[in-house]
Amino acid sequence: MLFNSLSFLFLYLPVVFAGYVILLRWRRQWIAAWLALVSLFFYGYWDLRYLPLLLVSILFNYWCARHRRFLLFSIAANLALLAYYKYANFFVDTANQLGGHWQGWAIILPIGISFFTFTQLAYLVDCSRGKVGEYRLVHYALFVSYFPHLIAGPILHHKPMMAQFDYWPRLEMANIGIGLSIFVVGLGKKVLLADPISVLVAPVFAAGAHPQLLEAWIGTLAYTVQLYFDFSGYSDMAIGLSRLFGVRLPLNFNSPYKAVSISEFWRRWHMTLSQFLRDYLYVPLGGNRHGTWRRYRNLMLTMLLGGLWHGAGWTFVVWGGLHGCYLVAHQAWQTFARPLPGWCAWCLTLLAVMLAWVVFRAPDLGTAGDVLRGLVGGNGVSLPRGLATWASPLKALGWQFEGIRWIDVNGPALPALMLAVALALFAPNTQEIFDASTRWSPARWRGAVMAMLFLGCLFNMNRVSEFLYFQF
């Protein structure tokens, strides 16, 4: 069941919220059980075969957390489970490419396994450090399976969530108004921006496409903003849904394409994953406490493993390695060189991120190299067909147009692409618009804007598409 589906909007969500309102008035102590139950139904709706896996994972980790001597074993078991489902096929395929004769395993990746595994790993590590301890099974089950975050994050931490699950606030219209507004904004990001732009991406990253200069840049730019609005749209929808129940989820995006350094980019992009990698991988490896070279090593290892978390493939390993190199280069630049002007640092950061997205999106390294060649004109040059009228006068001046391909760039997706780029680079983000410090209050014009945006989404939901991060 997708957030951007009619069944979710007009069946599942109304029933869940109605149950919440009834229990809030009559049986407040049952709210956690109700939300845990409907969250498990939400997961089982995707594929009932993997609901037992989620239940066993919850019960196993809950039991291990109560018996502290098994914490290390439980951490290893979670990592082994994730490795089996996510990486077994990758290891077998790699071994066969190197001359092995392993039989392939037809393992289907359970949806959301990376997110609910990392959520529980953080909890187990915090338990081992004596920071948390949860002895109520219903609350722990809700913490892991809470439906707004279950499939694609954000990654939750136990302590701030339990404080909210312990006390359910009275029904407040401000929470409903802000929650619905944030949800609609996220829905608009997905339906009106990310989905229309996707038609510009797939042809460029198809195997054997050999995109020429203009095509390669359009496809790369389109994927850069498609991924952002698709994933930040999901995160906004998760935050808005949770706000309906008086629960505040952590922020996951803070205008990452406005960053002026790669370090700042990672403080703004997928913030809960960045914090997880920092607190549970980079810092335990030693962080920056043991000299410059070990800090560089720890950055590289952290980003390589962060790349592997996103997917089992060499493209993700190379993408993580690229960002590791970016971070090392940035640290070295800060140490040995003068800071770049702000506009120059911003352009360089955005270009580096876009080039890495090419590898991230490509189905294999060969296709990634093909697109990268296209970005520098290695596959030839393509120009908009509208410029063809200038070809004859320029030929008279000695210009050569042999080998140039004329393409149509006036499709309906281009206005969506230009709007998406402008919004990503220059517009205020969702939390800036709905920041509590601005004292958001109901107003007719706000309601009218949200209603029009919601109707626009409904009219464009003729083809429901999954969110990109579901595959990770």
CSV table of C-alpha atoms in Angstrom, one decimal:
chain,number,residue,atom,x,y,z
A,1,MET,CA,0.0,0.0,0.0
A,2,LEU,CA,1.5,3.3,-1.1
A,3,PHE,CA,1.1,6.7,0.5
A,4,ASN,CA,0.3,8.0,-3.0
A,5,SER,CA,-2.5,5.5,-3.6
A,6,LEU,CA,-6.3,6.0,-3.4
A,7,SER,CA,-6.7,2.9,-1.2
A,8,PHE,CA,-4.3,4.4,1.4
A,9,LEU,CA,-5.8,7.9,1.2
A,10,PHE,CA,-9.5,7.0,1.3
A,11,LEU,CA,-9.6,3.6,3.1
A,12,TYR,CA,-6.6,2.8,5.3
A,13,LEU,CA,-5.8,6.3,6.7
A,14,PRO,CA,-9.4,7.2,7.6
A,15,VAL,CA,-9.9,3.9,9.5
A,16,VAL,CA,-6.6,4.2,11.3
A,17,PHE,CA,-7.2,7.8,12.3
A,18,ALA,CA,-10.8,7.1,13.3
A,19,GLY,CA,-9.6,4.3,15.6
A,20,TYR,CA,-7.0,6.6,17.1
A,21,VAL,CA,-9.6,9.4,17.8
A,22,ILE,CA,-12.0,6.9,19.5
A,23,LEU,CA,-9.3,5.4,21.7
A,24,LEU,CA,-7.9,8.8,22.5
A,25,ARG,CA,-11.3,9.6,24.1
A,26,TRP,CA,-12.2,6.2,25.7
A,27,ARG,CA,-9.1,3.9,26.0
A,28,ARG,CA,-6.0,6.0,25.7
A,29,GLN,CA,-3.8,3.1,27.0
A,30,TRP,CA,-4.8,1.0,24.0
A,31,ILE,CA,-3.5,3.5,21.4
A,32,ALA,CA,0.0,2.0,21.1
A,33,ALA,CA,-1.5,-1.5,20.6
A,34,TRP,CA,-3.9,-0.1,17.9
A,35,LEU,CA,-1.2,1.7,16.0
A,36,ALA,CA,1.1,-1.3,16.2
A,37,LEU,CA,-1.6,-3.6,14.9
A,38,VAL,CA,-2.5,-1.4,11.9
A,39,SER,CA,1.2,-0.9,11.2
A,40,LEU,CA,1.7,-4.7,11.0
A,41,PHE,CA,-1.3,-4.9,8.7
A,42,PHE,CA,0.3,-2.1,6.6
A,43,TYR,CA,3.5,-4.2,6.2
A,44,GLY,CA,1.6,-7.4,5.6
A,45,TYR,CA,-0.4,-5.7,2.8
A,46,TRP,CA,2.9,-5.5,0.8
A,47,ASP,CA,3.7,-9.1,1.0
A,48,LEU,CA,2.2,-11.3,3.6
A,49,ARG,CA,5.0,-13.8,3.3
A,50,TYR,CA,7.5,-11.4,5.0
A,51,LEU,CA,5.2,-10.4,7.9
A,52,PRO,CA,6.5,-13.3,10.0
A,53,LEU,CA,10.0,-12.1,9.3
A,54,LEU,CA,9.2,-8.7,10.8
A,55,LEU,CA,7.4,-10.3,13.8
A,56,VAL,CA,10.3,-12.7,14.5
A,57,SER,CA,12.8,-9.8,14.2
A,58,ILE,CA,10.8,-7.7,16.7
A,59,LEU,CA,10.4,-10.5,19.2
A,60,PHE,CA,14.0,-11.7,18.9
A,61,ASN,CA,15.5,-8.3,19.4
A,62,TYR,CA,13.1,-7.4,22.2
A,63,TRP,CA,14.1,-10.6,24.1
A,64,CYS,CA,17.8,-10.0,23.5
A,65,ALA,CA,17.5,-6.4,24.8
A,66,ARG,CA,16.0,-7.8,28.0
A,67,HIS,CA,18.8,-10.3,28.4
A,68,ARG,CA,21.8,-8.0,28.0
A,69,ARG,CA,24.3,-10.9,27.8
A,70,PHE,CA,22.9,-11.7,24.3
A,71,LEU,CA,23.2,-8.2,22.9
A,72,LEU,CA,26.4,-8.9,20.8
A,73,PHE,CA,24.8,-12.0,19.5
A,74,SER,CA,21.7,-10.2,18.5
A,75,ILE,CA,23.7,-7.5,16.7
A,76,ALA,CA,25.5,-10.1,14.8
A,77,ALA,CA,22.3,-11.9,14.0
A,78,ASN,CA,20.7,-8.7,12.6
A,79,LEU,CA,23.7,-8.1,10.4
A,80,ALA,CA,23.7,-11.7,9.2
A,81,LEU,CA,20.0,-11.5,8.3
A,82,LEU,CA,20.5,-8.3,6.4
A,83,ALA,CA,23.5,-9.7,4.6
A,84,TYR,CA,21.6,-12.9,3.6
A,85,TYR,CA,18.6,-11.1,2.1
A,86,LYS,CA,20.4,-8.1,0.6
A,87,TYR,CA,23.8,-9.4,-0.4
A,88,ALA,CA,23.7,-13.1,-1.0
A,89,ASN,CA,22.8,-12.8,-4.7
A,90,PHE,CA,25.5,-10.1,-5.1
A,91,PHE,CA,28.2,-12.3,-3.6
A,92,VAL,CA,27.2,-15.3,-5.7
A,93,ASP,CA,27.1,-13.3,-8.9
A,94,THR,CA,30.5,-11.7,-8.2
A,95,ALA,CA,32.0,-15.1,-7.4
A,96,ASN,CA,30.6,-16.5,-10.7
A,97,GLN,CA,32.1,-13.6,-12.7
A,98,LEU,CA,35.5,-14.4,-11.2
A,99,GLY,CA,35.3,-18.0,-12.4
A,100,GLY,CA,33.2,-19.7,-9.7
A,101,HIS,CA,30.3,-22.1,-10.4
A,102,TRP,CA,27.9,-21.2,-7.6
A,103,GLN,CA,24.2,-21.8,-8.2
A,104,GLY,CA,22.3,-18.5,-8.1
A,105,TRP,CA,19.9,-17.9,-5.2
A,106,ALA,CA,16.4,-16.4,-6.0
A,107,ILE,CA,16.2,-14.3,-2.9
A,108,ILE,CA,13.6,-11.6,-2.9
A,109,LEU,CA,14.5,-8.6,-0.8
A,110,PRO,CA,11.9,-7.9,1.9
A,111,ILE,CA,10.7,-4.3,1.6
A,112,GLY,CA,11.9,-2.0,4.3
A,113,ILE,CA,14.4,-4.5,5.8
A,114,SER,CA,17.3,-2.0,5.7
A,115,PHE,CA,15.3,0.6,7.7
A,116,PHE,CA,13.8,-1.7,10.4
A,117,THR,CA,17.1,-3.5,10.8
A,118,PHE,CA,19.1,-0.3,11.3
A,119,THR,CA,16.4,1.1,13.7
A,120,GLN,CA,16.8,-2.0,15.8
A,121,LEU,CA,20.6,-2.1,15.5
A,122,ALA,CA,20.7,1.5,16.9
A,123,TYR,CA,18.5,0.4,19.8
A,124,LEU,CA,20.6,-2.7,20.6
A,125,VAL,CA,23.8,-0.6,20.5
A,126,ASP,CA,22.2,2.0,22.8
A,127,CYS,CA,21.1,-0.8,25.2
A,128,SER,CA,24.7,-2.2,25.3
A,129,ARG,CA,25.8,1.3,26.2
A,130,GLY,CA,23.2,1.6,29.0
A,131,LYS,CA,21.4,4.4,27.3
A,132,VAL,CA,18.0,2.8,26.9
A,133,GLY,CA,15.9,-0.1,28.1
A,134,GLU,CA,12.4,-0.9,26.9
A,135,TYR,CA,10.4,-3.6,28.7
A,136,ARG,CA,7.0,-3.1,27.1
A,137,LEU,CA,6.5,-5.3,24.1
A,138,VAL,CA,3.7,-3.3,22.6
A,139,HIS,CA,5.6,-0.1,22.7
A,140,TYR,CA,8.7,-1.7,21.2
A,141,ALA,CA,6.7,-3.3,18.4
A,142,LEU,CA,5.2,0.1,17.6
A,143,PHE,CA,8.6,1.7,17.7
A,144,VAL,CA,9.9,-0.8,15.1
A,145,SER,CA,6.8,-1.1,12.9
A,146,TYR,CA,5.3,2.4,13.1
A,147,PHE,CA,3.8,2.6,9.6
A,148,PRO,CA,4.8,6.2,8.6
A,149,HIS,CA,8.5,5.3,8.8
A,150,LEU,CA,8.5,1.5,8.3
A,151,ILE,CA,9.2,1.2,4.6
A,152,ALA,CA,11.6,4.0,3.8
A,153,GLY,CA,12.5,5.8,7.0
A,154,PRO,CA,13.4,8.0,8.6
A,155,ILE,CA,15.6,5.8,10.8
A,156,LEU,CA,14.3,6.2,14.4
A,157,HIS,CA,16.0,6.3,17.8
A,158,HIS,CA,14.4,4.7,20.8
A,159,LYS,CA,14.6,7.4,23.4
A,160,PRO,CA,12.9,10.3,21.7
A,161,MET,CA,10.2,8.1,20.3
A,162,MET,CA,9.3,6.3,23.6
A,163,ALA,CA,8.8,9.7,25.3
A,164,GLN,CA,6.1,10.4,22.7
A,165,PHE,CA,4.5,6.9,22.8
A,166,ASP,CA,4.3,7.2,26.6
A,167,TYR,CA,2.0,10.2,26.4
A,168,TRP,CA,-0.6,10.7,23.7
A,169,PRO,CA,-1.6,14.4,23.6
A,170,ARG,CA,-5.2,15.5,23.3
A,171,LEU,CA,-6.5,16.0,19.8
A,172,GLU,CA,-5.2,19.4,18.5
A,173,MET,CA,-6.4,21.0,15.3
A,174,ALA,CA,-3.0,22.5,14.9
A,175,ASN,CA,-1.4,19.0,14.6
A,176,ILE,CA,-4.1,18.0,12.1
A,177,GLY,CA,-3.7,21.1,10.0
A,178,ILE,CA,0.1,21.1,9.9
A,179,GLY,CA,0.2,17.3,9.5
A,180,LEU,CA,-2.2,17.3,6.6
A,181,SER,CA,-0.4,20.2,5.0
A,182,ILE,CA,3.0,18.6,5.2
A,183,PHE,CA,1.6,15.4,3.9
A,184,VAL,CA,0.0,17.2,0.9
A,185,VAL,CA,3.3,19.0,0.1
A,186,GLY,CA,5.1,15.6,0.2
A,187,LEU,CA,2.5,14.1,-2.1
A,188,GLY,CA,2.9,17.0,-4.5
A,189,LYS,CA,6.6,16.5,-4.6
A,190,LYS,CA,6.1,12.9,-5.6
A,191,VAL,CA,3.1,13.1,-7.9
A,192,LEU,CA,3.7,16.5,-9.6
A,193,LEU,CA,7.5,16.7,-9.7
A,194,ALA,CA,9.3,13.4,-9.3
A,195,ASP,CA,7.0,11.2,-11.3
A,196,PRO,CA,6.7,13.4,-14.4
A,197,ILE,CA,10.5,14.0,-14.5
A,198,SER,CA,11.2,10.2,-14.5
A,199,VAL,CA,10.5,10.0,-18.2
A,200,LEU,CA,13.6,12.1,-18.9
A,201,VAL,CA,15.7,9.7,-16.8
A,202,ALA,CA,15.0,6.1,-18.0
A,203,PRO,CA,16.1,6.5,-21.7
A,204,VAL,CA,19.4,8.1,-20.7
A,205,PHE,CA,20.3,5.3,-18.3
A,206,ALA,CA,19.2,2.4,-20.4
A,207,ALA,CA,21.9,-0.1,-21.4
A,208,GLY,CA,23.4,0.8,-24.7
A,209,ALA,CA,21.7,4.2,-24.9
A,210,HIS,CA,25.0,6.1,-25.6
A,211,PRO,CA,23.5,9.5,-24.7
A,212,GLN,CA,25.0,12.5,-26.4
A,213,LEU,CA,26.0,15.8,-24.7
A,214,LEU,CA,22.6,17.5,-24.2
A,215,GLU,CA,20.7,14.2,-23.5
A,216,ALA,CA,23.3,13.1,-20.9
A,217,TRP,CA,23.0,16.4,-19.0
A,218,ILE,CA,19.2,16.5,-19.1
A,219,GLY,CA,19.1,12.9,-17.8
A,220,THR,CA,21.6,13.5,-15.1
A,221,LEU,CA,20.0,16.7,-13.9
A,222,ALA,CA,16.5,15.1,-14.1
A,223,TYR,CA,17.7,12.2,-11.9
A,224,THR,CA,19.3,14.6,-9.4
A,225,VAL,CA,16.0,16.3,-8.7
A,226,GLN,CA,13.8,13.3,-9.2
A,227,LEU,CA,15.6,11.4,-6.5
A,228,TYR,CA,15.5,14.4,-4.1
A,229,PHE,CA,11.8,15.1,-4.6
A,230,ASP,CA,10.8,11.4,-4.5
A,231,PHE,CA,12.6,10.7,-1.3
A,232,SER,CA,12.1,14.0,0.5
A,233,GLY,CA,8.4,13.7,-0.6
A,234,TYR,CA,8.2,10.3,1.2
A,235,SER,CA,9.9,11.8,4.3
A,236,ASP,CA,7.5,14.8,4.3
A,237,MET,CA,4.5,12.4,4.0
A,238,ALA,CA,5.8,10.3,6.8
A,239,ILE,CA,6.3,13.3,9.0
A,240,GLY,CA,2.9,14.7,8.2
A,241,LEU,CA,1.1,11.4,8.8
A,242,SER,CA,2.9,11.0,12.1
A,243,ARG,CA,1.9,14.5,13.1
A,244,LEU,CA,-1.8,13.5,12.8
A,245,PHE,CA,-1.2,11.3,15.8
A,246,GLY,CA,0.8,13.9,17.8
A,247,VAL,CA,4.1,12.2,17.1
A,248,ARG,CA,7.1,14.1,15.7
A,249,LEU,CA,9.5,12.2,13.5
A,250,PRO,CA,13.0,13.4,12.9
A,251,LEU,CA,13.8,15.5,9.9
A,252,ASN,CA,15.5,13.8,7.0
A,253,PHE,CA,16.2,16.6,4.5
A,254,ASN,CA,17.3,20.2,4.8
A,255,SER,CA,17.8,21.6,1.3
A,256,PRO,CA,20.9,19.4,0.5
A,257,TYR,CA,21.5,20.9,-2.9
A,258,LYS,CA,22.2,24.3,-1.3
A,259,ALA,CA,25.2,22.9,0.5
A,260,VAL,CA,28.6,24.5,-0.1
A,261,SER,CA,30.7,21.5,0.9
A,262,ILE,CA,30.3,17.7,0.6
A,263,SER,CA,30.4,17.5,4.5
A,264,GLU,CA,27.5,19.9,4.6
A,265,PHE,CA,25.7,17.9,1.9
A,266,TRP,CA,25.8,14.9,4.1
A,267,ARG,CA,24.5,16.9,7.1
A,268,ARG,CA,21.5,17.9,4.9
A,269,TRP,CA,20.8,14.7,2.8
A,270,HIS,CA,19.1,11.7,4.4
A,271,MET,CA,20.0,13.1,7.8
A,272,THR,CA,19.0,10.1,9.9
A,273,LEU,CA,21.2,7.8,7.9
A,274,SER,CA,24.1,10.2,8.1
A,275,GLN,CA,23.7,10.4,11.9
A,276,PHE,CA,23.5,6.7,12.1
A,277,LEU,CA,26.7,6.2,10.1
A,278,ARG,CA,28.4,8.8,12.2
A,279,ASP,CA,27.3,7.6,15.6
A,280,TYR,CA,27.4,3.8,15.0
A,281,LEU,CA,30.2,3.4,12.5
A,282,TYR,CA,32.5,6.4,12.0
A,283,VAL,CA,32.9,7.2,15.7
A,284,PRO,CA,33.4,3.6,16.8
A,285,LEU,CA,36.0,3.2,14.1
A,286,GLY,CA,37.9,6.0,15.8
A,287,GLY,CA,36.5,9.1,14.1
A,288,ASN,CA,39.0,11.9,14.0
A,289,ARG,CA,40.7,11.0,17.3
A,290,HIS,CA,43.8,9.1,16.0
A,291,GLY,CA,45.4,11.4,13.5
A,292,THR,CA,44.8,12.5,10.0
A,293,TRP,CA,45.4,9.3,8.0
A,294,ARG,CA,43.2,7.2,10.3
A,295,ARG,CA,40.5,9.8,10.0
A,296,TYR,CA,40.7,9.5,6.2
A,297,ARG,CA,40.5,5.7,6.5
A,298,ASN,CA,37.5,5.9,8.7
A,299,LEU,CA,35.7,8.3,6.3
A,300,MET,CA,36.4,5.9,3.4
A,301,LEU,CA,35.2,2.8,5.3
A,302,THR,CA,32.1,4.6,6.5
A,303,MET,CA,31.1,5.8,3.0
A,304,LEU,CA,31.9,2.4,1.4
A,305,LEU,CA,29.6,0.7,3.9
A,306,GLY,CA,27.1,3.4,3.4
A,307,GLY,CA,27.1,2.8,-0.3
A,308,LEU,CA,26.6,-1.0,0.3
A,309,TRP,CA,23.7,-0.2,2.6
A,310,HIS,CA,21.9,1.4,-0.4
A,311,GLY,CA,22.2,-1.7,-2.5
A,312,ALA,CA,24.1,-4.9,-3.5
A,313,GLY,CA,26.0,-3.9,-6.5
A,314,TRP,CA,29.3,-2.5,-7.6
A,315,THR,CA,27.7,0.8,-8.6
A,316,PHE,CA,26.8,1.4,-5.0
A,317,VAL,CA,30.2,0.5,-3.8
A,318,VAL,CA,31.8,2.9,-6.3
A,319,TRP,CA,29.2,5.6,-5.4
A,320,GLY,CA,30.2,5.2,-1.7
A,321,GLY,CA,33.8,5.3,-2.6
A,322,LEU,CA,33.4,8.5,-4.6
A,323,HIS,CA,31.8,10.2,-1.6
A,324,GLY,CA,34.5,8.9,0.6
A,325,CYS,CA,37.1,10.5,-1.7
A,326,TYR,CA,35.0,13.7,-1.8
A,327,LEU,CA,35.0,13.9,2.0
A,328,VAL,CA,38.8,13.1,2.2
A,329,ALA,CA,39.5,15.8,-0.4
A,330,HIS,CA,37.4,18.3,1.5
A,331,GLN,CA,39.1,17.5,4.8
A,332,ALA,CA,42.5,17.9,3.1
A,333,TRP,CA,41.5,21.1,1.4
A,334,GLN,CA,40.4,22.6,4.7
A,335,THR,CA,43.8,21.7,6.2
A,336,PHE,CA,46.1,22.9,3.4
A,337,ALA,CA,44.3,25.4,1.2
A,338,ARG,CA,42.2,28.5,1.4
A,339,PRO,CA,38.4,28.3,1.4
A,340,LEU,CA,36.8,28.7,-2.0
A,341,PRO,CA,34.3,31.6,-2.7
A,342,GLY,CA,30.8,30.6,-1.7
A,343,TRP,CA,29.3,30.4,-5.2
A,344,CYS,CA,32.3,28.4,-6.4
A,345,ALA,CA,32.1,25.9,-3.5
A,346,TRP,CA,28.4,25.5,-4.1
A,347,CYS,CA,28.8,24.8,-7.8
A,348,LEU,CA,31.7,22.4,-7.2
A,349,THR,CA,29.7,20.5,-4.5
A,350,LEU,CA,26.6,20.2,-6.7
A,351,LEU,CA,28.6,19.0,-9.7
A,352,ALA,CA,30.4,16.4,-7.6
A,353,VAL,CA,27.1,15.1,-6.2
A,354,MET,CA,25.5,15.0,-9.7
A,355,LEU,CA,28.4,13.0,-11.1
A,356,ALA,CA,28.2,10.5,-8.3
A,357,TRP,CA,24.4,10.2,-8.9
A,358,VAL,CA,25.2,8.9,-12.4
A,359,VAL,CA,27.0,5.9,-10.9
A,360,PHE,CA,24.3,5.5,-8.3
A,361,ARG,CA,21.5,5.4,-10.9
A,362,ALA,CA,23.2,3.3,-13.6
A,363,PRO,CA,22.3,-0.4,-13.7
A,364,ASP,CA,26.0,-1.3,-14.1
A,365,LEU,CA,29.4,0.4,-14.3
A,366,GLY,CA,29.5,0.2,-18.1
A,367,THR,CA,26.3,2.2,-18.4
A,368,ALA,CA,27.6,4.7,-15.8
A,369,GLY,CA,30.8,5.2,-17.9
A,370,ASP,CA,28.7,5.6,-21.0
A,371,VAL,CA,26.6,8.4,-19.4
A,372,LEU,CA,29.8,10.1,-18.0
A,373,ARG,CA,31.3,10.0,-21.5
A,374,GLY,CA,28.1,11.6,-22.8
A,375,LEU,CA,28.5,14.5,-20.3
A,376,VAL,CA,31.8,15.5,-21.9
A,377,GLY,CA,30.6,14.9,-25.4
A,378,GLY,CA,32.4,11.6,-25.9
A,379,ASN,CA,29.3,10.1,-27.5
A,380,GLY,CA,28.7,13.0,-29.8
A,381,VAL,CA,26.8,16.2,-29.5
A,382,SER,CA,23.0,16.7,-29.6
A,383,LEU,CA,21.3,20.0,-29.9
A,384,PRO,CA,17.7,21.2,-29.6
A,385,ARG,CA,15.7,20.9,-32.9
A,386,GLY,CA,14.7,24.5,-32.5
A,387,LEU,CA,18.3,25.6,-33.2
A,388,ALA,CA,18.3,23.8,-36.5
A,389,THR,CA,17.0,27.0,-38.3
A,390,TRP,CA,20.3,28.6,-37.4
A,391,ALA,CA,22.3,25.8,-39.0
A,392,SER,CA,22.2,27.2,-42.6
A,393,PRO,CA,23.6,30.7,-41.8
A,394,LEU,CA,26.2,29.2,-39.6
A,395,LYS,CA,27.3,26.7,-42.3
A,396,ALA,CA,27.9,29.7,-44.6
A,397,LEU,CA,30.3,31.0,-42.0
A,398,GLY,CA,32.2,27.7,-42.0
A,399,TRP,CA,30.6,25.9,-39.0
A,400,GLN,CA,30.4,22.2,-39.3
A,401,PHE,CA,27.3,20.3,-38.2
A,402,GLU,CA,28.1,16.7,-39.3
A,403,GLY,CA,27.5,14.2,-36.6
A,404,ILE,CA,25.2,16.4,-34.6
A,405,ARG,CA,21.9,14.9,-33.7
A,406,TRP,CA,18.8,17.2,-33.5
A,407,ILE,CA,16.5,16.2,-30.7
A,408,ASP,CA,13.1,17.4,-29.4
A,409,VAL,CA,13.3,19.0,-26.0
A,410,ASN,CA,9.8,20.5,-25.8
A,411,GLY,CA,8.1,17.6,-24.0
A,412,PRO,CA,5.7,18.2,-21.1
A,413,ALA,CA,8.4,16.9,-18.6
A,414,LEU,CA,10.7,19.8,-19.2
A,415,PRO,CA,8.6,22.4,-17.4
A,416,ALA,CA,8.4,20.1,-14.5
A,417,LEU,CA,12.2,19.7,-14.6
A,418,MET,CA,12.8,23.4,-14.7
A,419,LEU,CA,10.4,24.0,-11.8
A,420,ALA,CA,11.9,21.2,-9.8
A,421,VAL,CA,15.5,22.6,-10.2
A,422,ALA,CA,14.3,26.0,-9.2
A,423,LEU,CA,12.5,24.7,-6.1
A,424,ALA,CA,15.4,22.4,-5.0
A,425,LEU,CA,18.1,25.2,-5.4
A,426,PHE,CA,16.3,28.3,-4.3
A,427,ALA,CA,12.9,27.7,-2.5
A,428,PRO,CA,12.5,27.3,1.2
A,429,ASN,CA,12.1,23.7,2.3
A,430,THR,CA,9.2,22.1,4.1
A,431,GLN,CA,10.4,22.6,7.6
A,432,GLU,CA,11.2,26.2,6.9
A,433,ILE,CA,7.6,26.7,5.6
A,434,PHE,CA,6.0,24.9,8.6
A,435,ASP,CA,8.5,25.8,11.3
A,436,ALA,CA,6.7,26.2,14.6
A,437,SER,CA,8.6,29.4,15.3
A,438,THR,CA,6.6,31.0,12.5
A,439,ARG,CA,3.4,30.4,14.6
A,440,TRP,CA,1.6,28.6,11.8
A,441,SER,CA,-2.1,29.1,12.2
A,442,PRO,CA,-5.2,28.1,10.2
A,443,ALA,CA,-6.2,30.5,7.4
A,444,ARG,CA,-8.6,30.2,4.5
A,445,TRP,CA,-6.0,31.0,1.9
A,446,ARG,CA,-3.7,28.3,3.3
A,447,GLY,CA,-6.6,25.8,3.2
A,448,ALA,CA,-7.4,26.8,-0.3
A,449,VAL,CA,-3.8,26.3,-1.5
A,450,MET,CA,-3.5,22.9,0.2
A,451,ALA,CA,-6.9,21.8,-1.3
A,452,MET,CA,-5.9,22.9,-4.8
A,453,LEU,CA,-2.6,21.1,-4.4
A,454,PHE,CA,-4.3,17.9,-3.2
A,455,LEU,CA,-6.8,18.0,-6.0
A,456,GLY,CA,-3.9,18.5,-8.5
A,457,CYS,CA,-2.3,15.4,-7.1
A,458,LEU,CA,-5.5,13.4,-7.3
A,459,PHE,CA,-6.0,14.3,-11.0
A,460,ASN,CA,-2.5,13.1,-11.7
A,461,MET,CA,-2.6,9.8,-9.8
A,462,ASN,CA,-3.7,7.8,-12.8
A,463,ARG,CA,-0.5,5.8,-12.6
A,464,VAL,CA,0.7,5.0,-9.1
A,465,SER,CA,4.5,4.5,-8.9
A,466,GLU,CA,6.6,3.2,-6.0
A,467,PHE,CA,9.1,5.4,-4.2
A,468,LEU,CA,12.7,5.1,-5.4
A,469,TYR,CA,14.1,4.3,-1.9
A,470,PHE,CA,11.8,1.2,-1.6
A,471,GLN,CA,14.5,-0.7,-3.5
A,472,PHE,CA,17.1,0.1,-0.8
